[in-house]
Every structure is written in structure tokens, then in C-alpha cells.
Amino acid sequence: MELSARNQLSGTIKSVKSGAVMAEITVNVGAGLVTAAITDSSREQMGLKEGDEVEVGQIVLRLDDTVTRATLGVVRSQLDELMAREARLLAERDDADVIVYPTRLTNGREEASATTAIAGEQKLFESRRTARTGQRSQLRERVAQTNEEIRGLSAQHAAKESELELIAKELVGVADLYQKNLVSISRFTQLQRDQTRIQGERGAPGSDRADFPRTVIVHSAFGLILRKPRNVVSHGSVTQL
């Protein structure tokens, strides 16, 4: 499409100065000289040269929309990409199974930019959903493993406590026998050493008592993530929105 402007004066072209981009046309209209600046491509299309007569109503200016149309195409393509991305991010934020694209993208649109934008975001949505499913599966496995670890640590803790109770009871009886010189001091001190050793083992790093709180905290964190997946999975989507 071309837009044009028509001349309102008549005269003779006195000079034509052509440049790399612009051209300067000087016209003698009788009462004086009129100078107009036009693009050199317009000058070439209209074939203006010195000595040509300019009449009233003659086209003296043409506007070519080629560049404007190209720019509009780029802007529309960018807009299509942004609308498709927003739809995908909203679906991820809401933990939806499908993307609901705006009607502006889907109704009667045959442009390649709209089709490409939808296809790209759809592929990304499906791959990210598959990744989230895998992450949840891994978290469930970790929860199951942590449950087993908690049961094992609980059993070890109970065994240590039971062992300490038995030693404490035995110490009472042995101490009484030792006071009566019925047992040797080595027997008495051996029980004391056993009691001290077990108490130390309970509080040592890597022991059941030391690891139990950490294990419970990890288990609780995994459980919270699984119960509220949207809070974790959609965090990146909300940030981008």
C-alpha cells in the first residue's frame, strides 16, 4: 500500500540534489523558488529531473509502508510469544493440566508467529510437568527412606535406654555386694565403665539420639513439600509473572 500527496502549485524543476538517503528538489513556481526534501527512493520512483514541469494535482510525494509493515510483523510476533508464555506460566502457577491460551492467539489466527509461540510453550509446559512429576516421585522415595531411618533410630534409642536401665539396676545390687566384700572391685568398675560408655554413645555424633531430631526435621520438610506442591513447583512461574 502507498500513500501519496498531490502538488498544489505548478512550476518547473530547477535543480535536483540526490543524496544517499534524501533528495532536495527545487521548483521555480514563478513567484519564487520552492525547495522540498524527499527520500531519494521516492525521487527515483517518480523520475524527477531538472527541467520537468510540475503541474497542479501531480503526485510529488509517496509514502512506502514496507518498513512499517515489517516492524509491525516483528511486534506482533513478540506479542504472540509473550501472550503464549503468560498462559503457560499461569497454568504452571495454578498446577493446571492444560494451558488455556487467550482467544486472540487461537481464534482464526493463521500467522506462523502464533502457531510457533503456542507450540513452543506447549512443549516447554509438558517437559516441565514431566520434570515436576519426577521430582515428586523422588521426594516420596526419600520420605519412605526417612520413615525407615526413623524407625531404625527409634529402635536403637529404645535399646540403649533399656540397656542403661538394666546396668543401673545391676549397679545397685553389685554396689551393695561390693560394700560387703562379696564381689571384686573390677566387677563393680566394669559396670560403671559400661554405663559411662553407653551414655557417651547416645550423645555422640552419628548416634541414634544425635541423628533423630535431624531425621525428623528432614522427614517433616519432605512431607510439607509433598502436601503443598504448588508452593514449591510454581514459585519460578510466579516470579516470572
C-alpha positions as protocol buffer text, in pm:
chain_id: "A"
residue {
  index: 1
  type: MET
  ca { x: 0 y: 0 z: 0 }
}
residue {
  index: 2
  type: GLU
  ca { x: 129 y: 351 z: -84 }
}
residue {
  index: 3
  type: LEU
  ca { x: 12 y: 689 z: 45 }
}
residue {
  index: 4
  type: SER
  ca { x: 66 y: 997 z: -172 }
}
residue {
  index: 5
  type: ALA
  ca { x: 43 y: 1373 z: -152 }
}
residue {
  index: 6
  type: ARG
  ca { x: -52 y: 1583 z: -454 }
}
residue {
  index: 7
  type: ASN
  ca { x: 102 y: 1910 z: -561 }
}
residue {
  index: 8
  type: GLN
  ca { x: -94 y: 2236 z: -524 }
}
residue {
  index: 9
  type: LEU
  ca { x: 143 y: 2451 z: -729 }
}
residue {
  index: 10
  type: SER
  ca { x: 270 y: 2441 z: -1088 }
}
residue {
  index: 11
  type: GLY
  ca { x: 623 y: 2516 z: -1197 }
}
residue {
  index: 12
  type: THR
  ca { x: 948 y: 2382 z: -1336 }
}
residue {
  index: 13
  type: ILE
  ca { x: 1207 y: 2175 z: -1153 }
}
residue {
  index: 14
  type: LYS
  ca { x: 1518 y: 2390 z: -1137 }
}
residue {
  index: 15
  type: SER
  ca { x: 1755 y: 2153 z: -960 }
}
residue {
  index: 16
  type: VAL
  ca { x: 1770 y: 1804 z: -816 }
}
residue {
  index: 17
  type: LYS
  ca { x: 2027 y: 1720 z: -548 }
}
residue {
  index: 18
  type: SER
  ca { x: 2039 y: 1349 z: -477 }
}
residue {
  index: 19
  type: GLY
  ca { x: 2192 y: 1211 z: -157 }
}
residue {
  index: 20
  type: ALA
  ca { x: 2244 y: 870 z: -1 }
}
residue {
  index: 21
  type: VAL
  ca { x: 1905 y: 887 z: 173 }
}
residue {
  index: 22
  type: MET
  ca { x: 1736 y: 1218 z: 96 }
}
residue {
  index: 23
  type: ALA
  ca { x: 1696 y: 1426 z: -218 }
}
residue {
  index: 24
  type: GLU
  ca { x: 1642 y: 1803 z: -241 }
}
residue {
  index: 25
  type: ILE
  ca { x: 1410 y: 1925 z: -516 }
}
residue {
  index: 26
  type: THR
  ca { x: 1397 y: 2296 z: -607 }
}
residue {
  index: 27
  type: VAL
  ca { x: 1096 y: 2412 z: -810 }
}
residue {
  index: 28
  type: ASN
  ca { x: 1051 y: 2751 z: -980 }
}
residue {
  index: 29
  type: VAL
  ca { x: 684 y: 2840 z: -933 }
}
residue {
  index: 30
  type: GLY
  ca { x: 706 y: 3182 z: -1098 }
}
residue {
  index: 31
  type: ALA
  ca { x: 669 y: 3382 z: -781 }
}
residue {
  index: 32
  type: GLY
  ca { x: 986 y: 3230 z: -641 }
}
residue {
  index: 33
  type: LEU
  ca { x: 1163 y: 2905 z: -563 }
}
residue {
  index: 34
  type: VAL
  ca { x: 1018 y: 2627 z: -351 }
}
residue {
  index: 35
  type: THR
  ca { x: 1250 y: 2360 z: -209 }
}
residue {
  index: 36
  type: ALA
  ca { x: 1124 y: 2023 z: -94 }
}
residue {
  index: 37
  type: ALA
  ca { x: 1313 y: 1738 z: 74 }
}
residue {
  index: 38
  type: ILE
  ca { x: 1201 y: 1385 z: -13 }
}
residue {
  index: 39
  type: THR
  ca { x: 1359 y: 1042 z: 11 }
}
residue {
  index: 40
  type: ASP
  ca { x: 1591 y: 958 z: -272 }
}
residue {
  index: 41
  type: SER
  ca { x: 1394 y: 639 z: -340 }
}
residue {
  index: 42
  type: SER
  ca { x: 1077 y: 848 z: -391 }
}
residue {
  index: 43
  type: ARG
  ca { x: 1266 y: 1078 z: -631 }
}
residue {
  index: 44
  type: GLU
  ca { x: 1380 y: 776 z: -827 }
}
residue {
  index: 45
  type: GLN
  ca { x: 1030 y: 621 z: -838 }
}
residue {
  index: 46
  type: MET
  ca { x: 876 y: 946 z: -964 }
}
residue {
  index: 47
  type: GLY
  ca { x: 1163 y: 1002 z: -1210 }
}
residue {
  index: 48
  type: LEU
  ca { x: 1214 y: 1367 z: -1115 }
}
residue {
  index: 49
  type: LYS
  ca { x: 1487 y: 1554 z: -1302 }
}
residue {
  index: 50
  type: GLU
  ca { x: 1582 y: 1910 z: -1391 }
}
residue {
  index: 51
  type: GLY
  ca { x: 1356 y: 2078 z: -1644 }
}
residue {
  index: 52
  type: ASP
  ca { x: 1048 y: 1865 z: -1567 }
}
residue {
  index: 53
  type: GLU
  ca { x: 719 y: 2050 z: -1545 }
}
residue {
  index: 54
  type: VAL
  ca { x: 526 y: 2017 z: -1218 }
}
residue {
  index: 55
  type: GLU
  ca { x: 152 y: 2056 z: -1257 }
}
residue {
  index: 56
  type: VAL
  ca { x: -131 y: 2104 z: -1009 }
}
residue {
  index: 57
  type: GLY
  ca { x: -257 y: 1764 z: -888 }
}
residue {
  index: 58
  type: GLN
  ca { x: 64 y: 1582 z: -981 }
}
residue {
  index: 59
  type: ILE
  ca { x: 195 y: 1335 z: -723 }
}
residue {
  index: 60
  type: VAL
  ca { x: 501 y: 1480 z: -556 }
}
residue {
  index: 61
  type: LEU
  ca { x: 534 y: 1250 z: -252 }
}
residue {
  index: 62
  type: ARG
  ca { x: 485 y: 878 z: -189 }
}
residue {
  index: 63
  type: LEU
  ca { x: 499 y: 702 z: 148 }
}
residue {
  index: 64
  type: ASP
  ca { x: 610 y: 338 z: 133 }
}
residue {
  index: 65
  type: ASP
  ca { x: 481 y: 122 z: 420 }
}
residue {
  index: 66
  type: THR
  ca { x: 724 y: -170 z: 361 }
}
residue {
  index: 67
  type: VAL
  ca { x: 939 y: -90 z: 665 }
}
residue {
  index: 68
  type: THR
  ca { x: 634 y: -16 z: 879 }
}
residue {
  index: 69
  type: ARG
  ca { x: 474 y: -349 z: 788 }
}
residue {
  index: 70
  type: ALA
  ca { x: 797 y: -534 z: 865 }
}
residue {
  index: 71
  type: THR
  ca { x: 819 y: -362 z: 1205 }
}
residue {
  index: 72
  type: LEU
  ca { x: 454 y: -443 z: 1274 }
}
residue {
  index: 73
  type: GLY
  ca { x: 523 y: -810 z: 1197 }
}
residue {
  index: 74
  type: VAL
  ca { x: 810 y: -818 z: 1448 }
}
residue {
  index: 75
  type: VAL
  ca { x: 597 y: -653 z: 1717 }
}
residue {
  index: 76
  type: ARG
  ca { x: 308 y: -895 z: 1655 }
}
residue {
  index: 77
  type: SER
  ca { x: 546 y: -1190 z: 1678 }
}
residue {
  index: 78
  type: GLN
  ca { x: 684 y: -1065 z: 2010 }
}
residue {
  index: 79
  type: LEU
  ca { x: 330 y: -1007 z: 2140 }
}
residue {
  index: 80
  type: ASP
  ca { x: 228 y: -1362 z: 2042 }
}
residue {
  index: 81
  type: GLU
  ca { x: 529 y: -1504 z: 2227 }
}
residue {
  index: 82
  type: LEU
  ca { x: 454 y: -1303 z: 2541 }
}
residue {
  index: 83
  type: MET
  ca { x: 86 y: -1398 z: 2546 }
}
residue {
  index: 84
  type: ALA
  ca { x: 168 y: -1769 z: 2498 }
}
residue {
  index: 85
  type: ARG
  ca { x: 432 y: -1750 z: 2773 }
}
residue {
  index: 86
  type: GLU
  ca { x: 192 y: -1580 z: 3014 }
}
residue {
  index: 87
  type: ALA
  ca { x: -68 y: -1854 z: 2952 }
}
residue {
  index: 88
  type: ARG
  ca { x: 193 y: -2124 z: 3023 }
}
residue {
  index: 89
  type: LEU
  ca { x: 315 y: -1953 z: 3341 }
}
residue {
  index: 90
  type: LEU
  ca { x: -42 y: -1914 z: 3469 }
}
residue {
  index: 91
  type: ALA
  ca { x: -106 y: -2285 z: 3409 }
}
residue {
  index: 92
  type: GLU
  ca { x: 212 y: -2376 z: 3599 }
}
residue {
  index: 93
  type: ARG
  ca { x: 125 y: -2140 z: 3883 }
}
residue {
  index: 94
  type: ASP
  ca { x: -220 y: -2298 z: 3921 }
}
residue {
  index: 95
  type: ASP
  ca { x: -81 y: -2652 z: 3875 }
}
residue {
  index: 96
  type: ALA
  ca { x: -323 y: -2698 z: 3582 }
}
residue {
  index: 97
  type: ASP
  ca { x: -320 y: -2998 z: 3348 }
}
residue {
  index: 98
  type: VAL
  ca { x: -364 y: -2790 z: 3032 }
}
residue {
  index: 99
  type: ILE
  ca { x: -275 y: -2441 z: 2912 }
}
residue {
  index: 100
  type: VAL
  ca { x: -565 y: -2207 z: 2837 }
}
residue {
  index: 101
  type: TYR
  ca { x: -444 y: -1974 z: 2562 }
}
residue {
  index: 102
  type: PRO
  ca { x: -614 y: -1637 z: 2500 }
}
residue {
  index: 103
  type: THR
  ca { x: -867 y: -1633 z: 2217 }
}
residue {
  index: 104
  type: ARG
  ca { x: -657 y: -1370 z: 2042 }
}
residue {
  index: 105
  type: LEU
  ca { x: -400 y: -1643 z: 1978 }
}
residue {
  index: 106
  type: THR
  ca { x: -633 y: -1926 z: 1886 }
}
residue {
  index: 107
  type: ASN
  ca { x: -936 y: -1779 z: 1709 }
}
residue {
  index: 108
  type: GLY
  ca { x: -881 y: -1756 z: 1334 }
}
residue {
  index: 109
  type: ARG
  ca { x: -510 y: -1685 z: 1363 }
}
residue {
  index: 110
  type: GLU
  ca { x: -310 y: -1828 z: 1074 }
}
residue {
  index: 111
  type: GLU
  ca { x: 12 y: -1637 z: 1134 }
}
residue {
  index: 112
  type: ALA
  ca { x: 320 y: -1852 z: 1178 }
}
residue {
  index: 113
  type: SER
  ca { x: 419 y: -1649 z: 1484 }
}
residue {
  index: 114
  type: ALA
  ca { x: 106 y: -1754 z: 1678 }
}
residue {
  index: 115
  type: THR
  ca { x: 141 y: -2121 z: 1583 }
}
residue {
  index: 116
  type: THR
  ca { x: 512 y: -2124 z: 1668 }
}
residue {
  index: 117
  type: ALA
  ca { x: 457 y: -1949 z: 2003 }
}
residue {
  index: 118
  type: ILE
  ca { x: 186 y: -2193 z: 2110 }
}
residue {
  index: 119
  type: ALA
  ca { x: 387 y: -2498 z: 2000 }
}
residue {
  index: 120
  type: GLY
  ca { x: 699 y: -2379 z: 2184 }
}
residue {
  index: 121
  type: GLU
  ca { x: 523 y: -2301 z: 2512 }
}
residue {
  index: 122
  type: GLN
  ca { x: 324 y: -2626 z: 2495 }
}
residue {
  index: 123
  type: LYS
  ca { x: 643 y: -2829 z: 2458 }
}
residue {
  index: 124
  type: LEU
  ca { x: 808 y: -2644 z: 2746 }
}
residue {
  index: 125
  type: PHE
  ca { x: 498 y: -2691 z: 2965 }
}
residue {
  index: 126
  type: GLU
  ca { x: 493 y: -3066 z: 2908 }
}
residue {
  index: 127
  type: SER
  ca { x: 866 y: -3109 z: 2971 }
}
residue {
  index: 128
  type: ARG
  ca { x: 850 y: -2907 z: 3294 }
}
residue {
  index: 129
  type: ARG
  ca { x: 544 y: -3101 z: 3410 }
}
residue {
  index: 130
  type: THR
  ca { x: 728 y: -3428 z: 3348 }
}
residue {
  index: 131
  type: ALA
  ca { x: 1023 y: -3297 z: 3548 }
}
residue {
  index: 132
  type: ARG
  ca { x: 793 y: -3197 z: 3837 }
}
residue {
  index: 133
  type: THR
  ca { x: 635 y: -3543 z: 3838 }
}
residue {
  index: 134
  type: GLY
  ca { x: 982 y: -3697 z: 3862 }
}
residue {
  index: 135
  type: GLN
  ca { x: 1076 y: -3465 z: 4147 }
}
residue {
  index: 136
  type: ARG
  ca { x: 765 y: -3559 z: 4341 }
}
residue {
  index: 137
  type: SER
  ca { x: 838 y: -3929 z: 4289 }
}
residue {
  index: 138
  type: GLN
  ca { x: 1191 y: -3880 z: 4421 }
}
residue {
  index: 139
  type: LEU
  ca { x: 1058 y: -3692 z: 4724 }
}
residue {
  index: 140
  type: ARG
  ca { x: 814 y: -3975 z: 4802 }
}
residue {
  index: 141
  type: GLU
  ca { x: 1102 y: -4222 z: 4790 }
}
residue {
  index: 142
  type: ARG
  ca { x: 1304 y: -4001 z: 5023 }
}
residue {
  index: 143
  type: VAL
  ca { x: 1009 y: -3983 z: 5263 }
}
residue {
  index: 144
  type: ALA
  ca { x: 980 y: -4363 z: 5264 }
}
residue {
  index: 145
  type: GLN
  ca { x: 1354 y: -4399 z: 5327 }
}
residue {
  index: 146
  type: THR
  ca { x: 1341 y: -4142 z: 5605 }
}
residue {
  index: 147
  type: ASN
  ca { x: 1049 y: -4326 z: 5767 }
}
residue {
  index: 148
  type: GLU
  ca { x: 1260 y: -4642 z: 5773 }
}
residue {
  index: 149
  type: GLU
  ca { x: 1552 y: -4449 z: 5918 }
}
residue {
  index: 150
  type: ILE
  ca { x: 1329 y: -4302 z: 6189 }
}
residue {
  index: 151
  type: ARG
  ca { x: 1202 y: -4649 z: 6282 }
}
residue {
  index: 152
  type: GLY
  ca { x: 1557 y: -4782 z: 6298 }
}
residue {
  index: 153
  type: LEU
  ca { x: 1681 y: -4493 z: 6510 }
}
residue {
  index: 154
  type: SER
  ca { x: 1381 y: -4526 z: 6742 }
}
residue {
  index: 155
  type: ALA
  ca { x: 1456 y: -4894 z: 6792 }
}
residue {
  index: 156
  type: GLN
  ca { x: 1825 y: -4822 z: 6863 }
}
residue {
  index: 157
  type: HIS
  ca { x: 1731 y: -4548 z: 7106 }
}
residue {
  index: 158
  type: ALA
  ca { x: 1491 y: -4776 z: 7292 }
}
residue {
  index: 159
  type: ALA
  ca { x: 1757 y: -5050 z: 7311 }
}
residue {
  index: 160
  type: LYS
  ca { x: 2014 y: -4807 z: 7456 }
}
residue {
  index: 161
  type: GLU
  ca { x: 1766 y: -4682 z: 7714 }
}
residue {
  index: 162
  type: SER
  ca { x: 1676 y: -5040 z: 7811 }
}
residue {
  index: 163
  type: GLU
  ca { x: 2044 y: -5133 z: 7840 }
}
residue {
  index: 164
  type: LEU
  ca { x: 2111 y: -4835 z: 8066 }
}
residue {
  index: 165
  type: GLU
  ca { x: 1817 y: -4927 z: 8288 }
}
residue {
  index: 166
  type: LEU
  ca { x: 1949 y: -5283 z: 8324 }
}
residue {
  index: 167
  type: ILE
  ca { x: 2300 y: -5163 z: 8408 }
}
residue {
  index: 168
  type: ALA
  ca { x: 2162 y: -4914 z: 8663 }
}
residue {
  index: 169
  type: LYS
  ca { x: 1969 y: -5190 z: 8839 }
}
residue {
  index: 170
  type: GLU
  ca { x: 2269 y: -5421 z: 8831 }
}
residue {
  index: 171
  type: LEU
  ca { x: 2493 y: -5148 z: 8970 }
}
residue {
  index: 172
  type: VAL
  ca { x: 2266 y: -5110 z: 9273 }
}
residue {
  index: 173
  type: GLY
  ca { x: 2299 y: -5479 z: 9356 }
}
residue {
  index: 174
  type: VAL
  ca { x: 2672 y: -5500 z: 9278 }
}
residue {
  index: 175
  type: ALA
  ca { x: 2743 y: -5187 z: 9485 }
}
residue {
  index: 176
  type: ASP
  ca { x: 2573 y: -5347 z: 9782 }
}
residue {
  index: 177
  type: LEU
  ca { x: 2773 y: -5671 z: 9735 }
}
residue {
  index: 178
  type: TYR
  ca { x: 3092 y: -5471 z: 9692 }
}
residue {
  index: 179
  type: GLN
  ca { x: 3031 y: -5294 z: 10023 }
}
residue {
  index: 180
  type: LYS
  ca { x: 3009 y: -5641 z: 10179 }
}
residue {
  index: 181
  type: ASN
  ca { x: 3327 y: -5755 z: 10001 }
}
residue {
  index: 182
  type: LEU
  ca { x: 3134 y: -6021 z: 9815 }
}
residue {
  index: 183
  type: VAL
  ca { x: 3246 y: -5904 z: 9466 }
}
residue {
  index: 184
  type: SER
  ca { x: 3570 y: -5766 z: 9337 }
}
residue {
  index: 185
  type: ILE
  ca { x: 3622 y: -5400 z: 9257 }
}
residue {
  index: 186
  type: SER
  ca { x: 3687 y: -5489 z: 8891 }
}
residue {
  index: 187
  type: ARG
  ca { x: 3332 y: -5619 z: 8857 }
}
residue {
  index: 188
  type: PHE
  ca { x: 3194 y: -5300 z: 9010 }
}
residue {
  index: 189
  type: THR
  ca { x: 3408 y: -5065 z: 8799 }
}
residue {
  index: 190
  type: GLN
  ca { x: 3334 y: -5265 z: 8481 }
}
residue {
  index: 191
  type: LEU
  ca { x: 2964 y: -5194 z: 8519 }
}
residue {
  index: 192
  type: GLN
  ca { x: 3040 y: -4825 z: 8578 }
}
residue {
  index: 193
  type: ARG
  ca { x: 3252 y: -4815 z: 8263 }
}
residue {
  index: 194
  type: ASP
  ca { x: 2975 y: -4981 z: 8061 }
}
residue {
  index: 195
  type: GLN
  ca { x: 2725 y: -4729 z: 8188 }
}
residue {
  index: 196
  type: THR
  ca { x: 2952 y: -4437 z: 8101 }
}
residue {
  index: 197
  type: ARG
  ca { x: 3029 y: -4580 z: 7755 }
}
residue {
  index: 198
  type: ILE
  ca { x: 2663 y: -4625 z: 7661 }
}
residue {
  index: 199
  type: GLN
  ca { x: 2575 y: -4275 z: 7785 }
}
residue {
  index: 200
  type: GLY
  ca { x: 2856 y: -4136 z: 7570 }
}
residue {
  index: 201
  type: GLU
  ca { x: 2746 y: -4338 z: 7267 }
}
residue {
  index: 202
  type: ARG
  ca { x: 2393 y: -4196 z: 7296 }
}
residue {
  index: 203
  type: GLY
  ca { x: 2512 y: -3837 z: 7261 }
}
residue {
  index: 204
  type: ALA
  ca { x: 2798 y: -3890 z: 7015 }
}
residue {
  index: 205
  type: PRO
  ca { x: 2771 y: -3755 z: 6653 }
}
residue {
  index: 206
  type: GLY
  ca { x: 2618 y: -4020 z: 6431 }
}
residue {
  index: 207
  type: SER
  ca { x: 2438 y: -4186 z: 6719 }
}
residue {
  index: 208
  type: ASP
  ca { x: 2066 y: -4253 z: 6724 }
}
residue {
  index: 209
  type: ARG
  ca { x: 1998 y: -3974 z: 6976 }
}
residue {
  index: 210
  type: ALA
  ca { x: 2204 y: -3717 z: 6784 }
}
residue {
  index: 211
  type: ASP
  ca { x: 2060 y: -3805 z: 6441 }
}
residue {
  index: 212
  type: PHE
  ca { x: 1699 y: -3850 z: 6544 }
}
residue {
  index: 213
  type: PRO
  ca { x: 1599 y: -3477 z: 6556 }
}
residue {
  index: 214
  type: ARG
  ca { x: 1768 y: -3406 z: 6221 }
}
residue {
  index: 215
  type: THR
  ca { x: 1596 y: -3704 z: 6060 }
}
residue {
  index: 216
  type: VAL
  ca { x: 1256 y: -3595 z: 6191 }
}
residue {
  index: 217
  type: ILE
  ca { x: 1309 y: -3241 z: 6060 }
}
residue {
  index: 218
  type: VAL
  ca { x: 1408 y: -3370 z: 5713 }
}
residue {
  index: 219
  type: HIS
  ca { x: 1105 y: -3600 z: 5710 }
}
residue {
  index: 220
  type: SER
  ca { x: 875 y: -3312 z: 5804 }
}
residue {
  index: 221
  type: ALA
  ca { x: 1024 y: -3091 z: 5530 }
}
residue {
  index: 222
  type: PHE
  ca { x: 971 y: -3358 z: 5263 }
}
residue {
  index: 223
  type: GLY
  ca { x: 616 y: -3414 z: 5382 }
}
residue {
  index: 224
  type: LEU
  ca { x: 541 y: -3040 z: 5367 }
}
residue {
  index: 225
  type: ILE
  ca { x: 672 y: -3019 z: 5009 }
}
residue {
  index: 226
  type: LEU
  ca { x: 455 y: -3311 z: 4900 }
}
residue {
  index: 227
  type: ARG
  ca { x: 144 y: -3178 z: 5073 }
}
residue {
  index: 228
  type: LYS
  ca { x: 184 y: -2832 z: 4919 }
}
residue {
  index: 229
  type: PRO
  ca { x: 342 y: -2891 z: 4577 }
}
residue {
  index: 230
  type: ARG
  ca { x: 214 y: -2566 z: 4430 }
}
residue {
  index: 231
  type: ASN
  ca { x: 409 y: -2360 z: 4682 }
}
residue {
  index: 232
  type: VAL
  ca { x: 733 y: -2515 z: 4555 }
}
residue {
  index: 233
  type: VAL
  ca { x: 666 y: -2604 z: 4193 }
}
residue {
  index: 234
  type: SER
  ca { x: 501 y: -2277 z: 4093 }
}
residue {
  index: 235
  type: HIS
  ca { x: 750 y: -2048 z: 4268 }
}
residue {
  index: 236
  type: GLY
  ca { x: 951 y: -1991 z: 3949 }
}
residue {
  index: 237
  type: SER
  ca { x: 636 y: -1933 z: 3745 }
}
residue {
  index: 238
  type: VAL
  ca { x: 502 y: -1672 z: 3989 }
}
residue {
  index: 239
  type: THR
  ca { x: 837 y: -1496 z: 3989 }
}
residue {
  index: 240
  type: GLN
  ca { x: 839 y: -1475 z: 3607 }
}
residue {
  index: 241
  type: LEU
  ca { x: 480 y: -1348 z: 3603 }
}
